[in-house]
Short mmCIF file of C-alpha atoms in Angstrom, two decimals:
data_model
loop_
_atom_site.label_atom_id
_atom_site.label_comp_id
_atom_site.label_asym_id
_atom_site.label_seq_id
_atom_site.Cartn_x
_atom_site.Cartn_y
_atom_site.Cartn_z
CA MET A 627 -45.68 77.72 170.71
CA ASP A 628 -49.58 76.57 171.08
CA ALA A 629 -50.49 73.23 169.66
CA LEU A 630 -52.39 73.34 166.23
CA PRO A 631 -56.24 71.49 166.98
CA LEU A 632 -56.73 68.50 164.87
CA ARG A 633 -59.85 68.11 162.23
CA VAL A 634 -61.83 65.36 163.06
CA LEU A 635 -65.03 63.80 161.56
CA ALA A 636 -67.33 61.62 163.41
CA CYS A 637 -69.57 60.31 161.89
CA GLY A 638 -72.75 57.46 162.62
CA ASP A 639 -74.24 53.99 161.68
CA VAL A 640 -73.15 53.74 158.06
CA GLU A 641 -75.22 50.81 157.03
CA GLY A 642 -73.54 50.15 153.62
CA ARG A 643 -74.34 53.17 151.93
CA LEU A 644 -71.14 54.89 150.89
CA GLU A 645 -72.06 56.50 148.61
CA SER A 646 -74.05 59.09 150.18
CA LEU A 647 -71.46 59.21 152.88
CA PHE A 648 -68.33 59.93 150.23
CA GLY A 649 -70.60 62.04 148.33
CA ARG A 650 -71.25 64.40 151.68
CA VAL A 651 -67.95 64.14 152.99
CA ARG A 652 -66.29 65.37 149.61
CA ALA A 653 -68.94 68.32 149.94
CA ILE A 654 -67.49 69.33 152.82
CA GLN A 655 -64.25 68.87 152.64
CA SER A 656 -64.86 71.43 149.38
CA LYS A 657 -66.21 73.26 152.18
CA SER A 658 -64.24 73.38 155.01
CA GLY A 659 -60.82 71.94 153.87
CA ARG A 660 -59.11 68.51 154.87
CA PHE A 661 -59.48 66.83 158.18
CA ASP A 662 -57.47 64.60 160.01
CA VAL A 663 -59.42 62.12 161.48
CA ARG A 664 -62.65 60.62 161.06
CA LEU A 665 -64.37 58.60 163.30
CA ARG A 666 -67.07 55.39 162.26
CA ALA A 667 -67.10 55.22 158.87
CA ALA A 668 -65.69 53.26 156.13
CA LEU A 669 -63.10 53.63 152.91
CA THR A 670 -62.48 57.49 152.33
CA PRO A 671 -59.19 58.82 151.59
CA ILE A 672 -58.73 60.09 155.07
CA PRO A 673 -57.17 58.04 158.17
CA THR A 674 -60.85 55.98 159.25
CA PHE A 675 -61.31 54.44 162.85
CA VAL A 676 -64.36 52.25 162.99
CA LEU A 677 -65.60 50.36 165.80
CA GLY A 678 -67.12 46.77 165.32
CA ALA A 679 -69.84 44.11 165.11
CA ASN A 680 -73.31 44.94 167.26
CA ASN A 681 -74.95 42.39 165.72
CA GLN A 682 -74.89 38.53 164.81
CA GLU A 683 -74.88 39.90 161.00
CA THR A 684 -72.04 41.35 160.25
CA MET A 685 -69.09 39.42 162.52
CA HIS A 686 -67.63 38.47 159.77
CA CYS A 687 -66.69 42.29 158.30
CA PHE A 688 -63.98 42.20 161.46
CA PRO A 689 -62.08 39.47 161.80
CA HIS A 690 -59.80 40.11 164.76
CA VAL A 691 -60.83 40.55 167.75
CA THR A 692 -58.20 43.39 167.87
CA GLY A 693 -58.31 45.07 165.97
CA CYS A 694 -56.70 45.75 161.84
CA GLU A 695 -56.25 48.02 159.00
CA LEU A 696 -59.49 46.60 157.18
CA ALA A 697 -58.46 48.76 153.95
CA GLU A 698 -56.25 51.14 153.49
CA ASN A 699 -56.56 54.79 155.78
CA ILE A 700 -59.37 51.75 157.67
CA THR A 701 -58.98 50.80 161.08
CA TYR A 702 -60.70 48.56 163.09
CA LEU A 703 -60.39 49.12 166.04
CA GLY A 704 -60.68 46.25 167.80
CA ARG A 705 -63.14 44.56 171.01
CA ARG A 706 -62.06 47.58 173.22
CA GLY A 707 -58.65 49.46 174.44
CA LEU A 708 -57.62 53.02 173.58
CA PHE A 709 -55.42 54.31 170.65
CA SER A 710 -52.96 56.51 171.03
CA GLY A 711 -52.11 58.62 167.48
CA THR A 712 -48.80 60.77 167.20
CA SER A 713 -50.56 63.08 167.34
CA GLY A 714 -51.08 62.58 170.81
CA LEU A 715 -55.13 62.58 170.94
CA GLN A 716 -56.22 59.05 172.28
CA ILE A 717 -59.76 57.12 171.50
CA ALA A 718 -60.00 54.57 173.99
CA TYR A 719 -63.12 52.21 172.55
CA LEU A 720 -65.14 49.89 173.60
CA SER A 721 -67.14 47.90 170.29
CA GLY A 722 -70.66 46.03 170.57
CA THR A 723 -73.45 46.43 172.45
CA GLU A 724 -73.99 44.83 175.95
CA SER A 725 -74.88 41.92 177.23
CA GLN A 726 -75.16 39.46 180.76
CA GLU A 727 -74.96 36.03 178.32
CA GLU A 728 -72.26 33.86 179.08
CA PRO A 729 -69.90 33.48 177.30
CA THR A 730 -70.26 36.60 175.97
CA PRO A 731 -71.05 37.18 172.13
CA ALA A 732 -67.73 37.97 170.30
CA TYR A 733 -71.07 41.00 169.09
CA SER A 734 -71.41 42.69 172.66
CA PHE A 735 -69.03 43.45 175.99
CA SER A 736 -70.00 42.34 179.02
CA SER A 737 -69.02 44.10 182.95
CA LYS A 738 -65.59 42.30 182.85
CA ASP A 739 -64.20 43.89 179.50
CA VAL A 740 -65.58 47.48 180.63
CA THR A 741 -63.81 46.79 184.36
CA GLU A 742 -60.88 45.24 182.28
CA LEU A 743 -60.42 48.92 179.98
CA LYS A 744 -61.28 51.34 182.90
CA SER A 745 -58.30 49.33 185.46
CA SER A 746 -55.62 49.36 181.93
CA LEU A 747 -56.59 53.17 181.59
CA LEU A 748 -56.77 54.93 184.92
CA SER A 749 -53.37 52.73 186.71
CA THR A 750 -51.15 54.97 183.74
CA PRO A 751 -49.72 57.57 186.23
CA ASN A 752 -51.55 60.86 186.58
CA PHE A 753 -54.61 59.61 183.58
CA LYS A 754 -57.06 63.02 183.85
CA GLY A 755 -59.00 61.45 180.98
CA VAL A 756 -59.10 59.99 177.94
CA ASP A 757 -59.68 63.41 173.54
CA ILE A 758 -62.24 61.12 172.73
CA LEU A 759 -64.20 57.46 173.79
CA LEU A 760 -65.95 56.16 170.68
CA THR A 761 -69.04 53.15 171.76
CA SER A 762 -72.28 51.15 170.65
CA PRO A 763 -74.48 52.04 172.99
CA TRP A 764 -75.68 55.44 174.62
CA PRO A 765 -74.80 55.43 178.19
CA ARG A 766 -77.83 55.40 180.71
CA ASP A 767 -79.69 58.53 182.43
CA VAL A 768 -76.90 60.77 179.93
CA GLU A 769 -80.17 63.16 179.72
CA SER A 770 -79.91 63.99 183.24
CA PHE A 771 -79.67 67.43 184.58
CA ALA A 772 -79.24 68.69 180.67
CA ASN A 773 -81.68 69.27 177.49
CA SER A 774 -84.34 66.77 175.94
CA PRO A 775 -83.82 63.60 173.68
CA GLY A 776 -86.64 63.42 172.55
CA GLU A 777 -88.24 60.39 171.61
CA ILE A 778 -85.34 58.36 173.26
CA ASP A 779 -86.08 56.61 176.97
CA THR A 780 -82.43 55.75 178.22
CA LYS A 781 -83.54 54.11 181.01
CA LYS A 782 -85.29 51.25 178.19
CA CYS A 783 -82.10 51.56 176.25
CA GLY A 784 -79.05 52.75 177.80
CA SER A 785 -76.38 51.05 179.08
CA THR A 786 -75.89 51.50 182.58
CA LEU A 787 -71.62 49.90 181.67
CA ILE A 788 -71.20 52.94 178.78
CA SER A 789 -72.73 55.48 182.24
CA ASP A 790 -70.07 53.78 184.33
CA LEU A 791 -67.03 53.76 182.35
CA ALA A 792 -67.90 57.48 180.62
CA ALA A 793 -67.93 58.80 184.33
CA SER A 794 -64.52 57.21 184.87
CA LEU A 795 -62.73 57.75 181.95
CA LYS A 796 -63.91 61.79 182.10
CA PRO A 797 -63.42 61.87 177.60
CA ARG A 798 -63.53 65.18 176.40
CA TYR A 799 -66.22 64.09 173.98
CA HIS A 800 -68.35 60.58 173.60
CA PHE A 801 -70.19 59.58 170.38
CA ALA A 802 -72.64 56.50 170.89
CA ALA A 803 -75.12 55.70 167.21
CA LEU A 804 -76.57 53.08 168.08
CA GLU A 805 -79.86 54.20 168.57
CA LYS A 806 -80.34 56.17 165.53
CA ALA A 807 -80.92 59.66 166.26
CA TYR A 808 -79.29 62.97 166.91
CA TYR A 809 -78.99 63.79 170.14
CA GLU A 810 -75.94 66.73 171.44
CA ARG A 811 -75.55 67.07 175.42
CA LEU A 812 -75.05 69.54 177.20
CA PRO A 813 -71.94 69.64 178.38
CA TYR A 814 -71.08 67.93 181.88
CA ARG A 815 -68.43 68.83 184.36
CA ASN A 816 -66.15 65.94 185.53
CA HIS A 817 -65.80 66.82 188.64
CA THR A 818 -67.89 67.78 192.07
CA VAL A 819 -67.53 71.35 193.22
CA LEU A 820 -66.13 72.76 196.18
CA GLN A 821 -65.17 68.82 196.60
CA GLU A 822 -61.53 67.75 193.85
CA THR A 823 -60.11 70.49 192.10
CA PRO A 824 -61.87 71.44 188.58
CA GLN A 825 -61.74 69.12 185.41
CA HIS A 826 -62.30 69.49 182.17
CA VAL A 827 -66.05 69.31 180.69
CA THR A 828 -67.78 66.19 178.39
CA ARG A 829 -69.54 67.14 175.13
CA PHE A 830 -71.91 64.24 175.31
CA ILE A 831 -73.26 63.33 171.11
CA ALA A 832 -75.22 60.87 169.96
CA LEU A 833 -75.60 60.47 165.62
CA ALA A 834 -78.41 59.12 163.40
CA GLU A 835 -77.03 56.57 160.27
CA VAL A 836 -75.86 58.33 157.68
CA GLY A 837 -78.41 58.87 154.39
CA ASN A 838 -81.79 58.35 157.12
CA LYS A 839 -84.22 59.35 155.46
CA SER A 840 -85.80 61.75 158.60
CA LYS A 841 -82.41 63.97 157.35
CA LYS A 842 -81.01 63.47 161.83
CA LYS A 843 -77.94 64.35 161.27
CA TYR A 844 -75.24 61.78 161.41
CA LEU A 845 -71.50 63.79 160.43
CA TYR A 846 -70.33 65.80 163.76
CA ALA A 847 -67.54 67.94 162.86
CA PHE A 848 -64.79 69.39 165.44
CA SER A 849 -61.05 70.43 166.35
CA ILE A 850 -59.78 69.66 168.90
CA VAL A 851 -56.41 69.70 170.53
CA PRO A 852 -55.31 66.97 172.20
CA MET A 853 -55.32 66.69 176.09
CA SER A 854 -51.66 66.19 176.53
CA LEU A 855 -50.89 69.62 174.61
CA MET A 856 -53.48 71.67 176.59
CA ASP A 857 -52.23 73.92 178.31
CA PRO A 858 -54.19 72.64 182.25
CA ALA A 859 -56.40 76.17 182.65
CA GLU A 860 -57.74 76.58 179.22
CA LEU A 861 -58.52 72.32 179.95
CA VAL A 862 -59.93 72.60 182.96
CA LYS A 863 -62.56 75.64 181.05
CA GLN A 864 -66.34 75.70 182.01
CA PRO A 865 -68.98 77.14 179.81
CA GLN A 866 -71.61 78.66 180.79
CA ASP A 867 -74.63 76.11 179.98
CA VAL A 868 -72.36 73.37 182.30
CA THR A 869 -73.73 70.96 183.92
CA GLU A 870 -74.11 68.86 186.21
CA ASN A 871 -72.83 64.76 185.54
CA PRO A 872 -75.85 62.87 184.17
CA TYR A 873 -74.02 59.92 186.31
CA ARG A 874 -73.98 60.72 189.83
CA LYS A 875 -77.09 59.27 190.45
CA LEU A 876 -76.06 55.26 189.26
CA GLN A 877 -72.89 56.01 191.50
CA LYS A 878 -73.97 56.90 194.30
CA GLY A 879 -77.05 54.46 193.93
CA ALA A 880 -74.04 51.54 193.14
CA GLN A 881 -72.52 52.80 196.46
CA LYS A 882 -75.06 52.38 198.45
CA THR A 883 -75.75 48.46 196.97
CA LYS A 884 -72.20 48.45 197.57
CA VAL A 885 -72.63 49.00 201.34
CA LEU A 886 -75.00 46.98 201.86
CA GLY A 887 -73.23 43.74 200.73
CA CYS A 888 -75.27 43.07 197.57
CA ALA A 889 -73.85 44.65 194.69
CA GLU A 890 -74.17 43.99 191.43
CA GLU A 891 -72.22 45.89 189.11
CA GLU A 892 -69.30 48.33 189.19
CA THR A 893 -69.35 51.02 191.87
CA ALA A 894 -66.85 54.35 191.71
CA CYS A 895 -66.12 55.71 195.44
CA GLN A 896 -68.14 57.86 196.64
CA PHE A 897 -66.68 61.41 198.96
CA PHE A 898 -67.72 64.37 199.94
CA PHE A 899 -66.11 67.07 201.18
CA ASP A 900 -64.95 68.21 204.99
CA LEU A 901 -66.10 71.05 205.39
CA ASN A 902 -64.50 71.11 208.85
CA LYS A 903 -61.03 70.64 206.74
CA HIS A 904 -59.30 72.84 205.37
CA HIS A 905 -60.39 72.76 201.14
CA GLY A 906 -59.64 70.05 199.13
CA LYS A 907 -59.45 67.65 201.62
CA LYS A 908 -61.94 64.65 200.23
CA ARG A 909 -63.05 61.93 202.63
CA PRO A 910 -64.49 58.67 202.39
CA SER A 911 -68.76 58.00 202.59
CA ASP A 912 -69.55 55.77 205.28
CA GLY A 913 -72.15 54.19 203.74
CA LYS A 914 -75.57 56.95 204.92
CA ASP A 915 -75.36 58.56 202.72
CA ARG A 916 -78.20 59.65 200.21
CA GLY A 917 -78.43 56.46 198.28
CA SER A 918 -80.51 56.04 194.87
CA SER A 919 -83.67 57.88 193.99
CA GLN A 920 -85.01 54.99 194.10
CA THR A 921 -84.52 53.87 197.99
CA LYS A 922 -85.35 57.61 198.19
CA GLN A 923 -88.52 57.87 196.88
CA ALA A 924 -89.62 54.66 198.65
CA LYS A 925 -88.92 56.17 201.43
CA LYS A 926 -91.09 57.91 204.38
CA PRO A 927 -90.46 61.82 205.51
CA PRO A 928 -90.41 61.10 209.21
CA GLN A 929 -92.49 61.94 211.73
CA PRO A 930 -91.92 65.23 214.09
CA THR A 931 -90.99 64.85 217.38
CA GLY A 932 -93.51 66.76 218.44
CA PRO A 933 -96.29 69.95 217.53
CA CYS A 934 -95.12 71.28 214.09
CA TRP A 935 -96.49 74.20 212.63
CA PHE A 936 -95.64 73.92 209.49
CA CYS A 937 -96.48 69.34 208.04
CA LEU A 938 -100.42 70.82 206.62
CA ALA A 939 -101.69 67.57 207.78
CA SER A 940 -101.25 69.98 211.51
CA PRO A 941 -103.71 71.77 213.36
CA GLU A 942 -100.82 74.10 214.76
CA VAL A 943 -100.16 75.72 210.89
CA GLU A 944 -102.21 78.93 210.28
CA LYS A 945 -104.25 77.75 207.37
CA HIS A 946 -105.43 81.16 206.02
CA LEU A 947 -102.28 82.06 205.41
CA VAL A 948 -101.31 78.94 202.32
CA VAL A 949 -101.96 80.08 198.72
CA SER A 950 -101.59 77.24 196.73
CA ILE A 951 -101.36 73.05 196.93
CA GLY A 952 -99.30 70.86 195.12
CA THR A 953 -99.04 67.30 195.17
CA HIS A 954 -95.44 67.42 197.75
CA CYS A 955 -95.45 70.79 198.45
CA TYR A 956 -97.02 74.34 199.21
CA LEU A 957 -96.47 77.10 199.67
CA ALA A 958 -98.22 79.86 202.26
CA LEU A 959 -97.52 83.73 203.08
CA ALA A 960 -94.49 84.12 205.51
CA LYS A 961 -95.64 85.32 209.17
CA GLY A 962 -94.97 88.32 209.78
CA GLY A 963 -93.14 88.82 206.21
CA LEU A 964 -90.98 91.27 204.97
CA LEU A 965 -93.11 92.22 202.27
CA PRO A 966 -96.44 91.49 201.55
CA ASP A 967 -95.74 88.84 199.14
CA HIS A 968 -93.16 87.25 201.60
CA VAL A 969 -93.29 83.75 200.41
CA LEU A 970 -92.07 80.20 202.07
CA ILE A 971 -92.47 76.82 199.59
CA LEU A 972 -92.99 74.12 202.08
CA PRO A 973 -93.01 70.74 201.58
CA ILE A 974 -96.35 68.50 202.73
CA GLY A 975 -94.91 65.85 204.73
CA HIS A 976 -92.29 66.81 207.37
CA TYR A 977 -88.48 67.32 205.99
CA GLN A 978 -85.63 69.70 207.96
CA SER A 979 -83.91 70.79 204.98
CA VAL A 980 -83.60 70.87 201.07
CA VAL A 981 -80.85 68.07 201.74
CA ASP A 982 -83.54 65.79 203.12
CA LEU A 983 -86.12 66.01 200.12
CA SER A 984 -86.93 62.72 197.81
CA SER A 985 -86.55 62.89 194.06
CA GLU A 986 -90.20 63.49 193.62
CA VAL A 987 -90.38 66.51 195.90
CA MET A 988 -87.33 68.18 195.47
CA GLU A 989 -89.15 68.28 192.05
CA GLU A 990 -91.98 70.04 192.53
CA VAL A 991 -90.26 72.79 194.43
CA THR A 992 -87.88 73.43 191.63
CA LYS A 993 -92.17 74.48 189.88
CA TYR A 994 -92.81 76.55 192.76
CA LYS A 995 -89.34 78.01 192.25
CA SER A 996 -89.98 78.18 188.46
CA ALA A 997 -93.91 80.04 189.02
CA LEU A 998 -93.23 81.69 191.82
CA LYS A 999 -89.57 83.50 188.83
CA GLU A 1000 -92.42 84.17 186.10
CA PHE A 1001 -94.91 85.49 188.79
CA PHE A 1002 -92.52 88.29 190.64
CA ARG A 1003 -90.45 88.87 186.49
CA SER A 1004 -94.25 89.69 185.34
CA LYS A 1005 -94.18 92.70 188.21
CA GLY A 1006 -90.76 93.98 187.74
CA LYS A 1007 -88.85 92.23 190.45
CA ARG A 1008 -86.58 88.65 190.97
CA TYR A 1009 -86.61 86.64 194.15
CA VAL A 1010 -83.99 85.93 196.62
CA LEU A 1011 -84.52 82.94 197.94
CA PHE A 1012 -82.83 81.77 201.75
CA GLU A 1013 -83.14 78.48 203.98
CA ARG A 1014 -81.81 78.29 207.00
CA ASN A 1015 -81.13 74.41 208.49
CA TYR A 1016 -80.01 76.34 212.23
CA LYS A 1017 -82.40 75.94 214.84
CA SER A 1018 -85.66 74.19 213.05
CA GLN A 1019 -87.63 71.13 212.30
CA HIS A 1020 -89.27 71.61 209.02
CA LEU A 1021 -87.41 73.10 205.76
CA GLN A 1022 -89.20 76.92 205.08
CA LEU A 1023 -87.73 78.34 201.80
CA GLN A 1024 -87.77 82.15 202.34
CA VAL A 1025 -88.62 83.47 199.32
CA ILE A 1026 -88.76 87.56 199.17
CA PRO A 1027 -89.23 89.68 195.58
CA VAL A 1028 -86.93 92.73 195.84
CA PRO A 1029 -86.55 94.75 192.48
CA LEU A 1030 -85.24 94.43 188.92
CA ASP A 1031 -82.76 96.74 188.53
CA TYR A 1032 -80.96 95.23 191.05
CA THR A 1033 -78.56 92.89 190.09
CA SER A 1034 -77.09 89.23 191.51
CA GLU A 1035 -73.83 90.89 191.93
CA ASP A 1036 -75.38 92.98 193.98
CA ILE A 1037 -77.36 91.10 195.14
CA LYS A 1038 -74.66 88.48 196.50
CA GLU A 1039 -71.66 91.63 197.18
CA CYS A 1040 -74.66 92.41 200.36
CA PHE A 1041 -74.64 88.99 201.71
CA ILE A 1042 -71.09 88.44 202.03
CA THR A 1043 -69.76 91.82 202.94
CA GLN A 1044 -72.43 91.09 205.84
CA ALA A 1045 -71.41 87.75 206.76
CA GLN A 1046 -67.66 88.47 206.69
CA GLU A 1047 -68.73 91.51 208.92
CA GLN A 1048 -69.99 88.99 211.84
CA GLN A 1049 -66.75 86.69 210.68
CA MET A 1050 -68.56 84.40 208.47
CA GLU A 1051 -67.83 82.75 205.26
CA LEU A 1052 -69.89 82.73 202.45
CA LEU A 1053 -68.41 79.82 199.63
CA GLU A 1054 -69.88 80.47 195.40
CA ILE A 1055 -71.77 77.42 194.51
CA PRO A 1056 -71.83 77.18 190.40
CA GLU A 1057 -75.53 77.71 189.65
CA HIS A 1058 -76.02 73.72 187.42
CA SER A 1059 -74.45 72.45 191.17
CA ASP A 1060 -77.06 70.61 193.34
CA ILE A 1061 -76.26 71.72 197.12
CA THR A 1062 -76.66 68.36 198.18
CA GLN A 1063 -72.77 67.68 196.44
CA VAL A 1064 -71.59 69.75 199.22
CA VAL A 1065 -73.03 69.27 202.37
CA GLN A 1066 -75.02 65.82 203.76
CA PRO A 1067 -78.19 65.70 205.80
CA GLY A 1068 -78.41 66.87 209.38
CA THR A 1069 -75.03 69.26 209.06
CA PRO A 1070 -76.39 72.52 210.25
CA TYR A 1071 -76.03 75.31 207.06
CA PHE A 1072 -77.47 78.57 205.64
CA TYR A 1073 -77.54 79.20 202.10
CA VAL A 1074 -78.83 81.61 199.23
CA GLU A 1075 -80.46 81.66 195.95
CA LEU A 1076 -81.09 83.79 193.07
CA ASP A 1077 -83.96 83.17 190.26
CA THR A 1078 -80.61 83.14 188.32
CA GLY A 1079 -79.76 79.85 190.05
CA GLU A 1080 -76.25 81.20 191.45
CA LYS A 1081 -76.07 79.85 195.07
CA LEU A 1082 -73.67 81.01 197.86
CA PHE A 1083 -73.58 78.73 201.03
CA HIS A 1084 -72.45 78.61 204.17
CA ARG A 1085 -71.23 75.75 206.88
CA ILE A 1086 -72.38 76.78 210.90
CA ARG A 1087 -70.16 75.40 212.81
CA GLY A 1088 -70.76 77.39 215.83
CA SER A 1089 -73.54 79.79 216.41
CA PHE A 1090 -75.78 81.37 213.63
CA PRO A 1091 -77.75 84.76 213.74
CA LEU A 1092 -81.55 83.20 214.01
CA GLN A 1093 -82.18 86.65 211.04
CA PHE A 1094 -79.53 86.89 209.01
CA GLY A 1095 -80.65 86.39 205.87
CA ARG A 1096 -83.61 88.05 206.47
CA ALA A 1097 -81.65 91.29 208.03
CA VAL A 1098 -79.67 91.32 205.04
CA LEU A 1099 -82.29 92.26 203.14
CA ALA A 1100 -83.99 94.15 205.27
CA SER A 1101 -81.12 96.02 205.06
CA GLY A 1102 -79.83 99.45 203.58
CA ALA A 1103 -77.91 98.31 201.24
CA LEU A 1104 -81.14 96.26 199.14
CA LEU A 1105 -84.50 96.87 200.70
CA ALA A 1106 -84.22 99.54 203.64
CA LEU A 1107 -86.26 98.43 205.83
CA PRO A 1108 -83.98 97.68 208.79
CA GLN A 1109 -87.43 98.04 211.21
CA ARG A 1110 -88.59 94.63 209.98
CA SER A 1111 -85.87 92.40 210.32
CA ASP A 1112 -87.58 90.40 212.44
CA TRP A 1113 -90.43 88.92 211.47
CA ARG A 1114 -91.71 89.05 215.34
CA SER A 1115 -92.10 92.80 214.92
CA CYS A 1116 -94.01 92.49 211.90
CA THR A 1117 -97.34 90.11 213.04
CA ALA A 1118 -100.35 90.96 211.66
CA ALA A 1119 -103.83 90.61 213.06
CA ARG A 1120 -105.89 87.28 211.22
CA PRO A 1121 -108.12 89.23 208.97
CA GLU A 1122 -105.43 91.76 207.59
CA GLU A 1123 -102.86 88.41 206.81
CA ALA A 1124 -106.05 86.87 205.80
CA ALA A 1125 -107.27 89.58 202.80
CA GLN A 1126 -102.84 89.97 202.01
CA ALA A 1127 -103.09 85.89 200.91
CA SER A 1128 -106.34 86.26 199.18
CA ALA A 1129 -104.76 89.18 197.39
CA PHE A 1130 -102.12 87.17 196.80
CA ARG A 1131 -103.43 83.72 195.93
CA ARG A 1132 -105.57 85.78 193.04
CA ASP A 1133 -102.52 87.59 191.65
CA PHE A 1134 -100.24 83.97 191.43
CA GLN A 1135 -103.72 81.72 190.21
CA PRO A 1136 -102.79 82.26 186.46
CA PHE A 1137 -98.94 81.38 187.80
CA ASP A 1138 -100.07 78.63 189.16
CA PHE A 1139 -99.45 74.87 188.39
CA ALA A 1140 -101.23 73.38 191.02
CA LEU A 1141 -104.59 74.28 189.31
CA ARG A 1142 -103.36 72.80 186.15
CA ASP A 1143 -101.99 69.78 187.39
#
């Protein structure tokens, strides 16, 4: 028999507006029935659990650091810990605001508090995560890979310690209310795709204060079956809108700092998937990973060892094929293109692969992909993008349009089938994943990306057919242009190339963000 879900009501800071809160709760209960639990509230006829003070002025309301019953049905959880209800629901909590002061004020928490809370839970046998995490501050960078929180800038007000705590405890729901704003982030995954066993997702919800004049949402009702009672397969189901984990950059940055011997905060061990071994085996990072985004942005791209046909400043570049130039990237028609509108996305500086790109260059690559999607869709087409990081020294993202009536499944099946015919395996990477999670810089690979964000990946271990991506698209199953599978048989005279570039440049102009920025 399946466990019945608990009905939970989460609430933002009350700030003394009890009558306003009570009225709203009564109205909700009259419409939808009684709740089992309420979080972060005050006097109530239903079981309620609250966090402690965020400032000196309210300290007198919470007499015991370890928690206590404040009134009938109202429990102050305490400074930090785990509350396990009779239902099996597990609520981890951390009261107060982050502080660097020594000694730490009673209304704040320190890195030691976070470390001890993590240690007490992570040492539990078969620990998978907690059902709910309650904190006052927002986690830093929670908005990464997701919808915007509006006026809230977590780089200024977010807590890195809370990010670390959330990344470690893997709550199914994480509530915070210190910034007095409502924000419901898209759910994010707690595992690394193709590297770790699938795990449950986390939903972060920030709530405004009760009775706020802007009428921002301060109550959040939801139903939940405790993790311990759920079917494992049901628990790890991934919703369609799931995103990458927003705290991975912070964890990578912390790991890099630790390797350099100057760690300033708690770090999490970073793993990479060893694609030379069987699926699922992990190995520790050797410290040569990409590091923090700040380090990457400051680092200059490496210089080519010889003449490069694609560095924009190089005299070898055939500039008559260039159709758009941004700040960090440019577009050019492919020489000997499969089709007249076959284009390349190229970094202006010298980078070997997508995995090597700095965050600012990658951001502009993404903008070009979005612009090309709109451009081709306006012509009744969709694009297929591929990269071959093998026997090439400068990143080339090949972008080739196909008719819109080809579905994603049609295209993926064509690539997978032809790969199997050549004893190669193409693995599918989920939509919101980053290829940098799957492969380290310097590793040979081939990958395909559709304009929907779906991706296929192959780790090159030996030889690899240089024209594979183009040959698949040219095959009878897709464009039926087998005679154009090799670019060398498709080159045109320079005046013809220039005319094609001019026509593409004119048609692409309404979609070219580089002309507006």
